[in-house]
Amino acid sequence: MAEAFVTLTSEIQAKFPAISFINSNKRKPILVADDYTFKLNKATTTTKYWICTITDCAAKVHTDSTN
């Protein structure tokens, strides 16, 4: 049993997406992570909440206020 656990955890690798920021045609901020785009949904004094721009995509991103 422990051997299966070790095999499983050794196959898991952290993936860090390439993140950049662009502006939309309407000059709204867009977060680009790998091949996915996120629009700014809400901003507080400490956190920005981004939602996926693809229909039926449930992915969300949170950044601090300075991105």
CSV table of C-alpha atoms in Angstrom, one decimal:
chain,number,residue,atom,x,y,z
A,1,MET,CA,0.0,0.0,0.0
A,2,ALA,CA,2.8,2.4,0.9
A,3,GLU,CA,4.5,1.7,-2.4
A,4,ALA,CA,1.5,2.8,-4.4
A,5,PHE,CA,1.3,6.0,-2.4
A,6,VAL,CA,5.0,6.7,-3.1
A,7,THR,CA,4.5,6.0,-6.8
A,8,LEU,CA,1.5,8.3,-7.0
A,9,THR,CA,3.2,11.2,-5.2
A,10,SER,CA,6.3,10.9,-7.3
A,11,GLU,CA,4.2,11.4,-10.5
A,12,ILE,CA,2.7,14.6,-9.2
A,13,GLN,CA,4.6,17.7,-10.3
A,14,ALA,CA,3.8,21.3,-9.7
A,15,LYS,CA,3.1,23.3,-12.8
A,16,PHE,CA,3.4,27.0,-12.8
A,17,PRO,CA,1.6,28.7,-15.7
A,18,ALA,CA,3.2,31.6,-17.6
A,19,ILE,CA,1.1,34.6,-16.5
A,20,SER,CA,0.9,37.9,-18.3
A,21,PHE,CA,-1.5,40.9,-18.5
A,22,ILE,CA,-3.0,42.6,-21.5
A,23,ASN,CA,-5.8,45.1,-22.1
A,24,SER,CA,-8.9,44.2,-24.0
A,25,ASN,CA,-10.2,46.4,-26.9
A,26,LYS,CA,-12.3,48.3,-24.3
A,27,ARG,CA,-9.1,48.8,-22.2
A,28,LYS,CA,-10.2,46.3,-19.5
A,29,PRO,CA,-7.5,44.2,-17.9
A,30,ILE,CA,-7.1,40.6,-19.1
A,31,LEU,CA,-5.0,38.0,-17.3
A,32,VAL,CA,-3.4,35.4,-19.6
A,33,ALA,CA,-2.3,32.1,-18.0
A,34,ASP,CA,-0.9,29.7,-20.5
A,35,ASP,CA,-3.6,29.6,-23.2
A,36,TYR,CA,-6.5,30.7,-21.0
A,37,THR,CA,-7.8,34.3,-20.5
A,38,PHE,CA,-9.5,35.7,-17.4
A,39,LYS,CA,-11.4,38.9,-17.0
A,40,LEU,CA,-11.4,40.9,-13.8
A,41,ASN,CA,-14.6,40.1,-12.0
A,42,LYS,CA,-14.1,41.9,-8.7
A,43,ALA,CA,-11.4,43.9,-7.0
A,44,THR,CA,-11.1,44.7,-3.3
A,45,THR,CA,-8.4,46.6,-1.5
A,46,THR,CA,-6.3,43.4,-1.1
A,47,THR,CA,-7.4,40.9,-3.7
A,48,LYS,CA,-8.5,40.8,-7.4
A,49,TYR,CA,-10.9,38.0,-8.5
A,50,TRP,CA,-10.6,36.8,-12.1
A,51,ILE,CA,-13.0,34.6,-14.0
A,52,CYS,CA,-12.4,32.5,-17.2
A,53,THR,CA,-13.6,34.1,-20.4
A,54,ILE,CA,-14.6,30.7,-22.0
A,55,THR,CA,-18.3,29.8,-21.8
A,56,ASP,CA,-19.0,27.0,-19.2
A,57,CYS,CA,-15.4,27.3,-17.8
A,58,ALA,CA,-15.4,27.3,-14.0
A,59,ALA,CA,-11.8,28.2,-13.5
A,60,LYS,CA,-11.0,31.3,-11.3
A,61,VAL,CA,-7.9,33.1,-10.3
A,62,HIS,CA,-7.2,35.3,-7.3
A,63,THR,CA,-4.3,37.7,-7.2
A,64,ASP,CA,-3.2,40.3,-4.7
A,65,SER,CA,-4.1,43.9,-5.4
A,66,THR,CA,-0.7,44.5,-7.2
A,67,ASN,CA,-1.1,41.3,-9.4
